[in-house]
CSV table of C-alpha atoms and ligand atoms in Angstrom, one decimal:
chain,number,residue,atom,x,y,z
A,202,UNK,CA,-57.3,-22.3,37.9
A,203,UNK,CA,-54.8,-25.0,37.3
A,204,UNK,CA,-55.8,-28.4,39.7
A,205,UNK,CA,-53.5,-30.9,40.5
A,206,UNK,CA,-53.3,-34.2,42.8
A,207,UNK,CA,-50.3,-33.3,43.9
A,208,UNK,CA,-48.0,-30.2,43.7
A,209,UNK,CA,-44.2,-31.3,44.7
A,210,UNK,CA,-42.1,-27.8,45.2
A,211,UNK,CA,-38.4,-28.2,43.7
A,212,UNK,CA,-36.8,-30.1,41.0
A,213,UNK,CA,-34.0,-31.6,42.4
A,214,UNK,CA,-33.3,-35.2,42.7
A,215,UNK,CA,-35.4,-35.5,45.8
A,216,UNK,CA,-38.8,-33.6,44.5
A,217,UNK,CA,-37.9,-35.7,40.6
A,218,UNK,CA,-38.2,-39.0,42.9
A,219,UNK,CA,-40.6,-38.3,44.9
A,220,UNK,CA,-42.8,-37.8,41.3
A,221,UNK,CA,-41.5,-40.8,39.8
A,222,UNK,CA,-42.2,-43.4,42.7
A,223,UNK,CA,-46.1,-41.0,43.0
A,224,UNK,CA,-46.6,-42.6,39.3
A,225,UNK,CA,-45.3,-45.4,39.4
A,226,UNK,CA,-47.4,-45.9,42.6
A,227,UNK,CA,-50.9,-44.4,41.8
A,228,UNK,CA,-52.7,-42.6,39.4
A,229,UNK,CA,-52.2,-39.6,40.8
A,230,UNK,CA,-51.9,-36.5,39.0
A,231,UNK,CA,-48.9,-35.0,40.0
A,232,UNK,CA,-47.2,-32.1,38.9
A,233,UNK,CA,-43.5,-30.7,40.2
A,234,UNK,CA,-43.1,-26.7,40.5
A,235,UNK,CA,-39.3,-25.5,39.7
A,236,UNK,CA,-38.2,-21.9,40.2
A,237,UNK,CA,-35.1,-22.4,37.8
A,238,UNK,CA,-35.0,-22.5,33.9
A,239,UNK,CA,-32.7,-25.2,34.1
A,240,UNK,CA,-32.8,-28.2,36.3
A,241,UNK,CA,-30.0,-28.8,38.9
A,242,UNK,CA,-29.0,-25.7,39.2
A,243,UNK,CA,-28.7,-26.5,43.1
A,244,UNK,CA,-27.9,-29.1,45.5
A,245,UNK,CA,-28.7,-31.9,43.3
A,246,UNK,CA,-25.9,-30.4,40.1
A,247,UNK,CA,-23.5,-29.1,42.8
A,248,UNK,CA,-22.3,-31.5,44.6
A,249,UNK,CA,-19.6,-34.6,44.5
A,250,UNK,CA,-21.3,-36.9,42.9
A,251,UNK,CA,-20.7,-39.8,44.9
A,252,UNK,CA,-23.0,-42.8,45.5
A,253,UNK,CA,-21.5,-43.5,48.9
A,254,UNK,CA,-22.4,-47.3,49.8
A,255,UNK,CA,-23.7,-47.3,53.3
A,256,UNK,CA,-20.1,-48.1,55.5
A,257,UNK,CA,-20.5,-44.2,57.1
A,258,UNK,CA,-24.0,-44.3,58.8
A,259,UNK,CA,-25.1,-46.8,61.8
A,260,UNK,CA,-27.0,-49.5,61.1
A,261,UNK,CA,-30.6,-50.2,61.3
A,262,UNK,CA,-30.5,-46.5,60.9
A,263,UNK,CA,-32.7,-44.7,58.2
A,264,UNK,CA,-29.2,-43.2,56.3
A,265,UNK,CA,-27.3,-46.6,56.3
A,266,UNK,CA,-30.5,-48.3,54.6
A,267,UNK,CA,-30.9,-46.0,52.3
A,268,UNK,CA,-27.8,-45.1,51.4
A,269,UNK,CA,-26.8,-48.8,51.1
A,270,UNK,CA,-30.0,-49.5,49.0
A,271,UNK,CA,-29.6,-45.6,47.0
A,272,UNK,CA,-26.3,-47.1,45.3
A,273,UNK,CA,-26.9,-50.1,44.2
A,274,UNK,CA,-30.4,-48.5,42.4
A,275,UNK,CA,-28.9,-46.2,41.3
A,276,UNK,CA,-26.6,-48.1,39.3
A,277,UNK,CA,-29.2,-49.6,37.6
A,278,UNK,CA,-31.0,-47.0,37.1
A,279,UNK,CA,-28.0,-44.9,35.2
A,280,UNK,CA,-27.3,-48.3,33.3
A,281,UNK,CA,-30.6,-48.1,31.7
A,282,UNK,CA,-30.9,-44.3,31.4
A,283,UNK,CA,-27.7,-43.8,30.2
A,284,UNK,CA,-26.0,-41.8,32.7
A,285,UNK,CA,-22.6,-41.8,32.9
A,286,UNK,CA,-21.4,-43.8,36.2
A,287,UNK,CA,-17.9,-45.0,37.3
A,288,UNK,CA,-17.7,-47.7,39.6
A,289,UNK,CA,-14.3,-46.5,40.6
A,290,UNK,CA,-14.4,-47.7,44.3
A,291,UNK,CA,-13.0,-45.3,47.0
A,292,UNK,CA,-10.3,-45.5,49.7
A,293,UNK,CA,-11.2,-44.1,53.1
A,294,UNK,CA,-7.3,-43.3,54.3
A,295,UNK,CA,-6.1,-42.9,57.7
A,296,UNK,CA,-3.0,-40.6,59.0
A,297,UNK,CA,-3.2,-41.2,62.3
A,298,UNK,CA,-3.8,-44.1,65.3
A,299,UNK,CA,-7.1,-42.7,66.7
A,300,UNK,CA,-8.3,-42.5,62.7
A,301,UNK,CA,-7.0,-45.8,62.0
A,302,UNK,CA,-9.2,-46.8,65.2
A,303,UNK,CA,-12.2,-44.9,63.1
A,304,UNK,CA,-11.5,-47.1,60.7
A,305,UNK,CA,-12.4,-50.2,62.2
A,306,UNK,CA,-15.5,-48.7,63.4
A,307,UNK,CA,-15.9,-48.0,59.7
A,308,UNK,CA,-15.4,-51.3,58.5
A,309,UNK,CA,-18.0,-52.9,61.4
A,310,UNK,CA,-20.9,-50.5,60.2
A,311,UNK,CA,-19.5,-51.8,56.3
A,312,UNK,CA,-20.0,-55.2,57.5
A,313,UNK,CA,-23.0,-55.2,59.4
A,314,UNK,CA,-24.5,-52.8,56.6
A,315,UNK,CA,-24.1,-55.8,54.0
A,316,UNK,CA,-21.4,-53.0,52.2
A,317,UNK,CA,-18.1,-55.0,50.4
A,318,UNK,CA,-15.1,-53.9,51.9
A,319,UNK,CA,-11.1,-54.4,52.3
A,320,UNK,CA,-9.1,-53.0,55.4
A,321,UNK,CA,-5.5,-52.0,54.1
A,322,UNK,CA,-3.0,-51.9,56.7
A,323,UNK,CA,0.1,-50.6,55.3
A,324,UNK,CA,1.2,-47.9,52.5
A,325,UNK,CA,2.1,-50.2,50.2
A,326,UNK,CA,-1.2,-51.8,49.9
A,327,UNK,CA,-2.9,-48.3,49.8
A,328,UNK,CA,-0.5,-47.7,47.0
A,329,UNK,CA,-1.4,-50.2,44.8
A,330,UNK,CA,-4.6,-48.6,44.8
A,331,UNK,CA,-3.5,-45.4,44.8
A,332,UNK,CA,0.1,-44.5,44.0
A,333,UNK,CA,0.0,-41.3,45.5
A,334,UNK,CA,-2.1,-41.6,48.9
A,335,UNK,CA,-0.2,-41.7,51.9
A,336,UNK,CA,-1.4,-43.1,54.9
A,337,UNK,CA,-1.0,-45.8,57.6
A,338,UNK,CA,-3.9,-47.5,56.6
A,339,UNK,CA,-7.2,-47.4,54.6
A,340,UNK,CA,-10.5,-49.1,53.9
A,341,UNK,CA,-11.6,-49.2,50.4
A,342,UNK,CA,-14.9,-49.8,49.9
A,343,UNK,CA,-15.3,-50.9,46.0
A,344,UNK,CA,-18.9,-50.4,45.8
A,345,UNK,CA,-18.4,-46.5,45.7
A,346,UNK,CA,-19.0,-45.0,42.4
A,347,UNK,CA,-18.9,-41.4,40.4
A,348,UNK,CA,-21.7,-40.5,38.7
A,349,UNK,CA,-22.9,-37.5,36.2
A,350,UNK,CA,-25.3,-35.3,39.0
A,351,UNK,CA,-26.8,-33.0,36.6
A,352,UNK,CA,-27.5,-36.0,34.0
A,353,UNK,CA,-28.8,-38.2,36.3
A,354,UNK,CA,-31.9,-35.2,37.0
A,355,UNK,CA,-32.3,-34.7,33.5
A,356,UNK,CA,-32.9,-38.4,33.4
A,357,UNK,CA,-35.1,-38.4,36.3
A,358,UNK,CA,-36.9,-35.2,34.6
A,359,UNK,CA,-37.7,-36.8,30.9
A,360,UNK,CA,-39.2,-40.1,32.9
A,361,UNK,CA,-41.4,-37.8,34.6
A,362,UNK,CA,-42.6,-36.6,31.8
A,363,UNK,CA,-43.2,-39.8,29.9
A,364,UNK,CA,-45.0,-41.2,32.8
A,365,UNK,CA,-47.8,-38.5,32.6
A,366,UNK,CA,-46.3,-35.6,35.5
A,367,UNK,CA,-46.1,-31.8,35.0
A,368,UNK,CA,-43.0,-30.2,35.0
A,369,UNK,CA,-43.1,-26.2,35.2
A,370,UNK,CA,-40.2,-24.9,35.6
A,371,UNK,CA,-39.3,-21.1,35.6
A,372,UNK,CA,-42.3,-21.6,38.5
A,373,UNK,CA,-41.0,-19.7,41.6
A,374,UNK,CA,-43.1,-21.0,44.9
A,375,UNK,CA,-43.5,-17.1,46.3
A,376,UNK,CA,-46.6,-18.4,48.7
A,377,UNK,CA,-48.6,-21.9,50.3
A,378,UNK,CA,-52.6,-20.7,51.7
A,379,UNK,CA,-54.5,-23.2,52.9
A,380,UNK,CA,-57.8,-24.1,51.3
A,381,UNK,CA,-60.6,-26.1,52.6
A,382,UNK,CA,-59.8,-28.9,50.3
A,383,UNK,CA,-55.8,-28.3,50.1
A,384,UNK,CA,-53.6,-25.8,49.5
A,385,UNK,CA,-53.7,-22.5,47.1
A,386,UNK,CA,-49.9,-22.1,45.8
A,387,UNK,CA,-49.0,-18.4,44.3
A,388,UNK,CA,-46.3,-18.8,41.9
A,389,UNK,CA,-44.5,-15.7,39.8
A,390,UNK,CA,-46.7,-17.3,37.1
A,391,UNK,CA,-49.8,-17.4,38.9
A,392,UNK,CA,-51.5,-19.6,41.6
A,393,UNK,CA,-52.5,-23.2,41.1
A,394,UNK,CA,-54.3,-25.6,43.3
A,395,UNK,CA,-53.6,-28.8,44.8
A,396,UNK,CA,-55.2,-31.5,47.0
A,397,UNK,CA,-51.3,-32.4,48.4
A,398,UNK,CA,-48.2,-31.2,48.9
A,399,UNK,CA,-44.6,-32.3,49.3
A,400,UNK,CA,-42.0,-29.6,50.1
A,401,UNK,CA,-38.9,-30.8,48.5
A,402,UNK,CA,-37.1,-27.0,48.3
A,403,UNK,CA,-34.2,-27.6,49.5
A,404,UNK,CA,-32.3,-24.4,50.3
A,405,UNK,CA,-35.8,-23.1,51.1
A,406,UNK,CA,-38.0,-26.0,52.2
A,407,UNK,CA,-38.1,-24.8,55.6
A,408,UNK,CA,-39.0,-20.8,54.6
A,409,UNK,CA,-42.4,-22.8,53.1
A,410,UNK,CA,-42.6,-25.4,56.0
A,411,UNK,CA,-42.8,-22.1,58.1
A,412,UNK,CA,-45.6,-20.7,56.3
A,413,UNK,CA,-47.8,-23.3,56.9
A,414,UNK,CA,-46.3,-23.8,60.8
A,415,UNK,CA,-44.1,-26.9,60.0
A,416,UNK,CA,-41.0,-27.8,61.5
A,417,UNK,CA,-40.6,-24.4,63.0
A,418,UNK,CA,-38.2,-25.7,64.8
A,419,UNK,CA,-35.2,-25.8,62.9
A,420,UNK,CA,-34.0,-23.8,60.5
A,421,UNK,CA,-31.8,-23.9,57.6
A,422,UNK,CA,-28.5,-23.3,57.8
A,423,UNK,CA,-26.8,-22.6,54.4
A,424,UNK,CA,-22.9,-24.5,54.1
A,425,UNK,CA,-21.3,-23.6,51.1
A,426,UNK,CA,-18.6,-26.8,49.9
A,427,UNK,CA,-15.7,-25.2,47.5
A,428,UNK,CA,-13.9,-27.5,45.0
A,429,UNK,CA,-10.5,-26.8,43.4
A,430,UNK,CA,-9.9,-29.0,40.2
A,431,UNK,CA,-6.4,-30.6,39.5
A,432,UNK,CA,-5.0,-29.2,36.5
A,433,UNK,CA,-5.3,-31.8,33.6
A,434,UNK,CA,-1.8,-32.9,33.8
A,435,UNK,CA,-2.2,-33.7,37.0
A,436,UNK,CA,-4.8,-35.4,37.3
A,437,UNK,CA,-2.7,-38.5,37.2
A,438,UNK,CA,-2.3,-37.9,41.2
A,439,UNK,CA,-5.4,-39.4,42.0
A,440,UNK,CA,-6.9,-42.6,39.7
A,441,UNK,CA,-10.1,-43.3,41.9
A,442,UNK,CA,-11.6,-41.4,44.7
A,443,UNK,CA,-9.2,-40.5,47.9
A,444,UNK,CA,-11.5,-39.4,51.5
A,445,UNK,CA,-9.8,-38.5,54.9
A,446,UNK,CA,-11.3,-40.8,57.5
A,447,UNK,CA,-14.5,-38.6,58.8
A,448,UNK,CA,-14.5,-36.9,62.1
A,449,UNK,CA,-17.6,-38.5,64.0
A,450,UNK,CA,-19.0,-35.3,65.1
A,451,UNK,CA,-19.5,-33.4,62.2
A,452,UNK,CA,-22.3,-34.1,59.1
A,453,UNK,CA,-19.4,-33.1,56.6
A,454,UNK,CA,-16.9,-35.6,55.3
A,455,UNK,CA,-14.0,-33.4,54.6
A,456,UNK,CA,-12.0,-32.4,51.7
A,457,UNK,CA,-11.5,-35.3,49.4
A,458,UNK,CA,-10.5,-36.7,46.0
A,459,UNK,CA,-13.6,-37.8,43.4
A,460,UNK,CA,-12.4,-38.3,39.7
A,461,UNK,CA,-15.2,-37.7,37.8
A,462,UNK,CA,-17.0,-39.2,35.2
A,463,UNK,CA,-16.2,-36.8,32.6
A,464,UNK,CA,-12.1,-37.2,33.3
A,465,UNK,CA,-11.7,-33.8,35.9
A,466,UNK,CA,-10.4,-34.8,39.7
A,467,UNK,CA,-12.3,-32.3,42.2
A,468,UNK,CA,-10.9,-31.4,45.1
A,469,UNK,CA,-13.1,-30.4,48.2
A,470,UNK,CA,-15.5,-29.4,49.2
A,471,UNK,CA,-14.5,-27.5,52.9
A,472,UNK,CA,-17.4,-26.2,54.8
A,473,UNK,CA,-18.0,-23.2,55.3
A,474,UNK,CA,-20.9,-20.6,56.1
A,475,UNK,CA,-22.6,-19.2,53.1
A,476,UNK,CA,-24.0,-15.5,53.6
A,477,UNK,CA,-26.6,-16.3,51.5
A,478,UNK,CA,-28.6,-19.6,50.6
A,479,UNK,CA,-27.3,-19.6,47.0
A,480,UNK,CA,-24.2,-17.2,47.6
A,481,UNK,CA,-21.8,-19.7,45.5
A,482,UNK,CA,-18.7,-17.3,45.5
A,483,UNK,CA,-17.1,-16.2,48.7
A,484,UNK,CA,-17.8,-12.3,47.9
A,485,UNK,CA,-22.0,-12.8,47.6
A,486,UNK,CA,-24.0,-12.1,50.2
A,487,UNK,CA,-27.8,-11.9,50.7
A,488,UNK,CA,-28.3,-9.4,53.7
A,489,UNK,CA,-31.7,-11.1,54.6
A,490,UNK,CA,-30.7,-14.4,54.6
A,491,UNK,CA,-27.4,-13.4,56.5
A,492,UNK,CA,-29.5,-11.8,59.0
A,493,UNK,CA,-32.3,-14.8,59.4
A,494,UNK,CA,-29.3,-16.7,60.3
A,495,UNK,CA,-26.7,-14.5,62.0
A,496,UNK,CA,-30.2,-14.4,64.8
A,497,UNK,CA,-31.3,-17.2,64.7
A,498,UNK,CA,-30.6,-18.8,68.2
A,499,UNK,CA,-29.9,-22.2,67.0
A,500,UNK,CA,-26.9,-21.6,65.3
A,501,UNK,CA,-25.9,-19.2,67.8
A,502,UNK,CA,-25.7,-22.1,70.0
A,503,UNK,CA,-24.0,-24.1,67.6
A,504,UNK,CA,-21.5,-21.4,67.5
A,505,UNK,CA,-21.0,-21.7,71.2
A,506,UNK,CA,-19.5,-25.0,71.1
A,507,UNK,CA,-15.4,-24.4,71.0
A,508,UNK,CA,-14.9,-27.4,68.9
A,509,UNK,CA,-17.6,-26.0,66.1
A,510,UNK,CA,-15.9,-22.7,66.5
A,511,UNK,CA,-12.7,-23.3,65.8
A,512,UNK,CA,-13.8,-25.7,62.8
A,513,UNK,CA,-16.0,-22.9,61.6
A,514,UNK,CA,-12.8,-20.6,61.7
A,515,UNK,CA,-10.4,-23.3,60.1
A,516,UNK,CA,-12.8,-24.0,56.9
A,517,UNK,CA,-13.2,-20.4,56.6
A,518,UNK,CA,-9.6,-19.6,56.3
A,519,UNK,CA,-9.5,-22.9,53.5
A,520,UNK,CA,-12.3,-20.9,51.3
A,521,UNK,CA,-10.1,-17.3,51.7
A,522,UNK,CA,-6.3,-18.8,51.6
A,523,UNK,CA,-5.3,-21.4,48.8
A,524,UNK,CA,-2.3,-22.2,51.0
A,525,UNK,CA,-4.9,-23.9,53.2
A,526,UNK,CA,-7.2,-25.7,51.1
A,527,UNK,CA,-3.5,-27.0,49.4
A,528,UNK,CA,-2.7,-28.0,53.0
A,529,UNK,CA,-5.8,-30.2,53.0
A,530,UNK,CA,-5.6,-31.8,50.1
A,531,UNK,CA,-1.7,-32.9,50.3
A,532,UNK,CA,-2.7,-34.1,54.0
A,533,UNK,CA,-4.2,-37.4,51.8
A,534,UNK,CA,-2.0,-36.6,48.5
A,535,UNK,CA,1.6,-35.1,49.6
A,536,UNK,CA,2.5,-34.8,45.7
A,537,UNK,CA,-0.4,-32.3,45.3
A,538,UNK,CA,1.3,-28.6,44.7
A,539,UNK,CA,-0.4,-25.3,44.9
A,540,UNK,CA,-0.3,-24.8,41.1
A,541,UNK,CA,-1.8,-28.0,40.7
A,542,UNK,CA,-5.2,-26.6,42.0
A,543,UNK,CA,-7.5,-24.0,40.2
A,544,UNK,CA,-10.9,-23.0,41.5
A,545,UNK,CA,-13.8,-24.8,40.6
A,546,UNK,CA,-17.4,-25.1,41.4
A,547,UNK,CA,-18.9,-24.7,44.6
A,548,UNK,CA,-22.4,-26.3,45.9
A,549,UNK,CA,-24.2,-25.1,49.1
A,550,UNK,CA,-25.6,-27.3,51.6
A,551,UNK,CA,-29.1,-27.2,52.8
A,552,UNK,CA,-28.3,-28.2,56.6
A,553,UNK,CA,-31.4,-28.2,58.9
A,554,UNK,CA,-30.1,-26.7,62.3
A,555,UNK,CA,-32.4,-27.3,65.4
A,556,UNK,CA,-33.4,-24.7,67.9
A,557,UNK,CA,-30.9,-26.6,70.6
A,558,UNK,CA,-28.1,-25.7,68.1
A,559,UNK,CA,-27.9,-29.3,66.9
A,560,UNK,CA,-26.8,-29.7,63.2
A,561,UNK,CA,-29.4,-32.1,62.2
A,562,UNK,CA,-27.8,-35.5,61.0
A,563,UNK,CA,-30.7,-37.4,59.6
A,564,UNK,CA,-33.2,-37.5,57.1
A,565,UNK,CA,-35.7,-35.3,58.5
A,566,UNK,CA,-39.2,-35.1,57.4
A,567,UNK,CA,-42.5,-33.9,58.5
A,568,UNK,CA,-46.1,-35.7,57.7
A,569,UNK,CA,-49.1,-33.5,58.3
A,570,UNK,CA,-52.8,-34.9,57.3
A,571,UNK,CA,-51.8,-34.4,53.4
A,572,UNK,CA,-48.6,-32.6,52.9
A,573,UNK,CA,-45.1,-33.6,53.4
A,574,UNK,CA,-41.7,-31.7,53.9
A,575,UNK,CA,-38.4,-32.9,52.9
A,576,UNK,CA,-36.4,-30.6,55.7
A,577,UNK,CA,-33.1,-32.5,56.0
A,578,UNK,CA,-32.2,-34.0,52.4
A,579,UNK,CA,-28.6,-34.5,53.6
A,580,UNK,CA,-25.8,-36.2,52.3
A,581,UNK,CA,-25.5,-38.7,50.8
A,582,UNK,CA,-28.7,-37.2,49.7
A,583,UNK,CA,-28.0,-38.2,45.9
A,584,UNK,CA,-27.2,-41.7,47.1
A,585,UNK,CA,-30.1,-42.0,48.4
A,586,UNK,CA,-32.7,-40.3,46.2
A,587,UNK,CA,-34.6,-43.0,44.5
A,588,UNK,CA,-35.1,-44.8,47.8
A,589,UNK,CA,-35.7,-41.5,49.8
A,590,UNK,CA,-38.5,-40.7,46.8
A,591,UNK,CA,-40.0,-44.2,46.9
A,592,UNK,CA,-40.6,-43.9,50.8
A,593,UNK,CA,-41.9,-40.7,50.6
A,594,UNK,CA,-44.2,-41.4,48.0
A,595,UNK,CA,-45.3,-44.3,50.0
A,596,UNK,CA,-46.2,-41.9,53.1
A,597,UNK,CA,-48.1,-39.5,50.7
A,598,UNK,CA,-50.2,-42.9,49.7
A,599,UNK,CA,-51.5,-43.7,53.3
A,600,UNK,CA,-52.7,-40.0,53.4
A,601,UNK,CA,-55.2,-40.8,50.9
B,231,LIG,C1,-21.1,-29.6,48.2
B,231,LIG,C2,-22.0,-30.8,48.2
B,231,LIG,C3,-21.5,-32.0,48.0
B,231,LIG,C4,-22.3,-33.2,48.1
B,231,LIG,N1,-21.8,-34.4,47.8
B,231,LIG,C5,-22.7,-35.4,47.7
B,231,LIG,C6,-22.2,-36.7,47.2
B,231,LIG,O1,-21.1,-36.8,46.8
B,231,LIG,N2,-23.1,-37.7,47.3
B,231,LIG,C7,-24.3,-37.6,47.7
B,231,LIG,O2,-25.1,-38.6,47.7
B,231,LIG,N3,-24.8,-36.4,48.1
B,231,LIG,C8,-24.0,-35.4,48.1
B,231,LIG,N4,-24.5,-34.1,48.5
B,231,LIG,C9,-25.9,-34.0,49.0
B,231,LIG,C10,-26.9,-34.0,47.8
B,231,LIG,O3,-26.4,-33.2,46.8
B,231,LIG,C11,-28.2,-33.4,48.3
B,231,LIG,O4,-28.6,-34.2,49.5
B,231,LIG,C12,-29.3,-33.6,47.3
B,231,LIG,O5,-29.0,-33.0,46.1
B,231,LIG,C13,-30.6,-32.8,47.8
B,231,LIG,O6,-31.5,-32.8,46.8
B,231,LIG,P1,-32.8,-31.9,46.8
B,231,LIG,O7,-33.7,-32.3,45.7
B,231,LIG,O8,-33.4,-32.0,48.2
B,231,LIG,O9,-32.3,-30.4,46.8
B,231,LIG,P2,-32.0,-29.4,45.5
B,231,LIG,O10,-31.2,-30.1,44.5
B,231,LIG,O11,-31.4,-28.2,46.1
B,231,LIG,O12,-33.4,-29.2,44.9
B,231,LIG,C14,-34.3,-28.3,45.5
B,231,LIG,C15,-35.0,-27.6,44.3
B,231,LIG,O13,-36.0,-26.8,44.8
B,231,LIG,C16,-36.1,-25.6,44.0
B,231,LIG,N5,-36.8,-24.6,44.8
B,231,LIG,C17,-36.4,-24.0,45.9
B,231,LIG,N6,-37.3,-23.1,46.4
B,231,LIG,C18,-38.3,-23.1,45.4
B,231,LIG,C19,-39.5,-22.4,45.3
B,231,LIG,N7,-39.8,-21.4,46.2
B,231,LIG,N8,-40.2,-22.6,44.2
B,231,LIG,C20,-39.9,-23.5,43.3
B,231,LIG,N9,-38.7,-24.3,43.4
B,231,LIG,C21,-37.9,-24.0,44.4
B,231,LIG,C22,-34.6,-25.3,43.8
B,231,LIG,O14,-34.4,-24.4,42.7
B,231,LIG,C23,-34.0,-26.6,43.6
B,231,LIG,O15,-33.9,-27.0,42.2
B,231,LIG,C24,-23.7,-33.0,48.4
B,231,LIG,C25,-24.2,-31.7,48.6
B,231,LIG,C26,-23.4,-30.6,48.5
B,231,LIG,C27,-24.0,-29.2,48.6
């Protein structure tokens, strides 16, 4: 049977890093195990594509640092690897007084984060960066940049490779035994053995956590984020990247404006619950996964909460009603019109919900005696990757 150091479960950015920093750090054998033919077929292709320098998150904590230090590798690292990356910069706009107060909260986490920033007080100087945002004042933050997702994995996936790592995919994880030296992993293939493990899933790290009785306290709770696209002569509405200030209490940063590298503006994403953990379209469903979550107490307890209710209920109507997604988008661009928007994409969210019915808002991670599990990857978990990878490789180093 197939032996390896190290088996990393899922392909994304997080599990590709996680093998990179493993061979750039020892001499590990390591080898990653992807269900899908193709390589960001999840998360890490589906998203924005933002490298979001670290003005959002508190500082000292874990998400500031490595969002902070995410972008500015990253930007290196697509310089060398080719990737496509725009340093476009992005403007964080405020409509109202108690956002505009947001704002300077904003710029104090920018400041004591080490992140470049501008406060704009007035419409005029948010128009000169954008002519069609309107808003009473703005940060803009020119360290933000768009980058090519599903390149950047490729990348990440060929240097792998070069350095000596296994990548199988069309490997489907179906079951994790332990063995007396490590752990027995069934795939569709067939089984394969490894001395460690790291659990970078995503949509499904914590349905293998569980077999092995990690972090069985939380669970996953699938968010799906819709995009519209502008149509192409339109896309002159929005130069850069346009976000509505974020509402504190939620993990989500709203509907916003990201021009992409390949020319397309994307608008989005809302947030709303997926019925299934890769039900992209609003009409899938997955009646086991709908039911693991519909009963899971945790996110009947998140339900409870009014505010998350009626958020819940507001995002849902954006996915079903174009009306309301338009309403969104011309809260930050009033020029936008309903025939300016066609469907796009959509990506789902891997958010870890605990058993109090808290949505997790960190990086959460568990360390057994030689395995680790990658069970909150959030966002700006593409920001972050290389940095996130590195430290997790370091962990998986002191196990030895
Ligand atoms: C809509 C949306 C917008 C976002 N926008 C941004 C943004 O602008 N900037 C930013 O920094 N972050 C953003 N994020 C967050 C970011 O995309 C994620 O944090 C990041 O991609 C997580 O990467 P990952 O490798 O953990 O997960 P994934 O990319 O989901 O990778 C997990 C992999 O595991 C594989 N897998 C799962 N189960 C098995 C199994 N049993 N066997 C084998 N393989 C398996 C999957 O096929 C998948 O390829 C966004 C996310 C979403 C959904």
């Amino acid at each position: 049977m197939m032996h390896h150091d190290v088996a990393v479960v899922g392909g994304g950015c997080v599990g590709l890093s996680v093998a990179k920093h493993l061979r750039e750090r020892t001499d590990l054998d390591v080898a990653v195990l992807e269900k899908e033919h193709h390589l960001a077929a999840h998360q890490s292709g589906r998203n924005s594509g933002v490298l979001h320098p670290g003005f959002n998150y508190p500082p000292e904590s874990r998400k500031a640092e490595f969002a902070t230090e995410g972008t500015r590798r990253m930007k290196a690292y697509c310089a060398e690897h080719g990737v496509p990356c725009d340093e476009l910069g992005v403007l964080v706009v405020a409509k109202t007084d108690a956002e505009e107060a947001r704002l300077d909260a904003l710029a104090a986490q920018a400041e004591a984060n080490g992140v470049e920033y501008e406060l704009l007080d007035s419409q005029p100087a948010i128009r000169e960066h954008e002519p069609h945002a309107v808003g009473q004042a703005a940060l803009y933050a020119p360290e933000a940049a768009s980058v090519d997702a599903q390149q950047y994995v490729y990348a990440l996936a060929r240097e792998i490779q070069a350095a000596g790592a296994e990548l199988y995919t069309g490997h489907a994880v179906e079951a994790i035994h332990r063995t007396g030296s490590g752990y027995r992993i069934e795939t569709d293939k067939g089984p394969l053995e490894a001395t460690y493990l790291v659990n970078a899933a995503g949509l499904h790290a914590d349905e293998l956590a569980h077999q092995l009785g990690v972090g069985e306290g939380y669970q996953i709770v699938p968010f799906r984020g819709e995009y519209y696209e502008l149509r192409p002569g339109r896309r002159h509405l929005c130069r850069t990247m346009i976000y509505p200030t974020p509402n504190p209490d939620l993990p989500f940063l709203g509907v916003h404006y990201t021009r992409r590298t390949d020319g397309k503006v994307i608008i989005g994403p809302n947030a709303v619950l997926a019925f299934g953990r890769e039900a992209y379209e609003n009409t899938q469903f997955d009646l086991s996964d709908l039911f693991d979550t519909l009963t899971y107490g945790g996110f009947r307890k998140l339900l409870a909460s009014r505010m998350m209710l009626s958020v819940a209920l507001e995002e849902l109507s954006k996915s079903y009603r174009k009306g309301k997604f338009t309403e969104a988008s011309q809260r930050l661009v009033p020029d936008v019109r309903q025939e300016d928007l066609k469907r796009s994409y959509a990506g789902i969210r891997a958010q870890v919900v605990s058993d109090d019915g808290d949505l997790v808002k960190d990086p959460l991670f568990v360390t057994t005696d030689d395995s680790i599990h990658v069970l909150n990857a959030v966002s700006p978990g593409l920001t972050s990757s290389l940095p996130f990878g590195d430290h997790i490789a370091e962990r998986l180093e002191a196990l030895r």
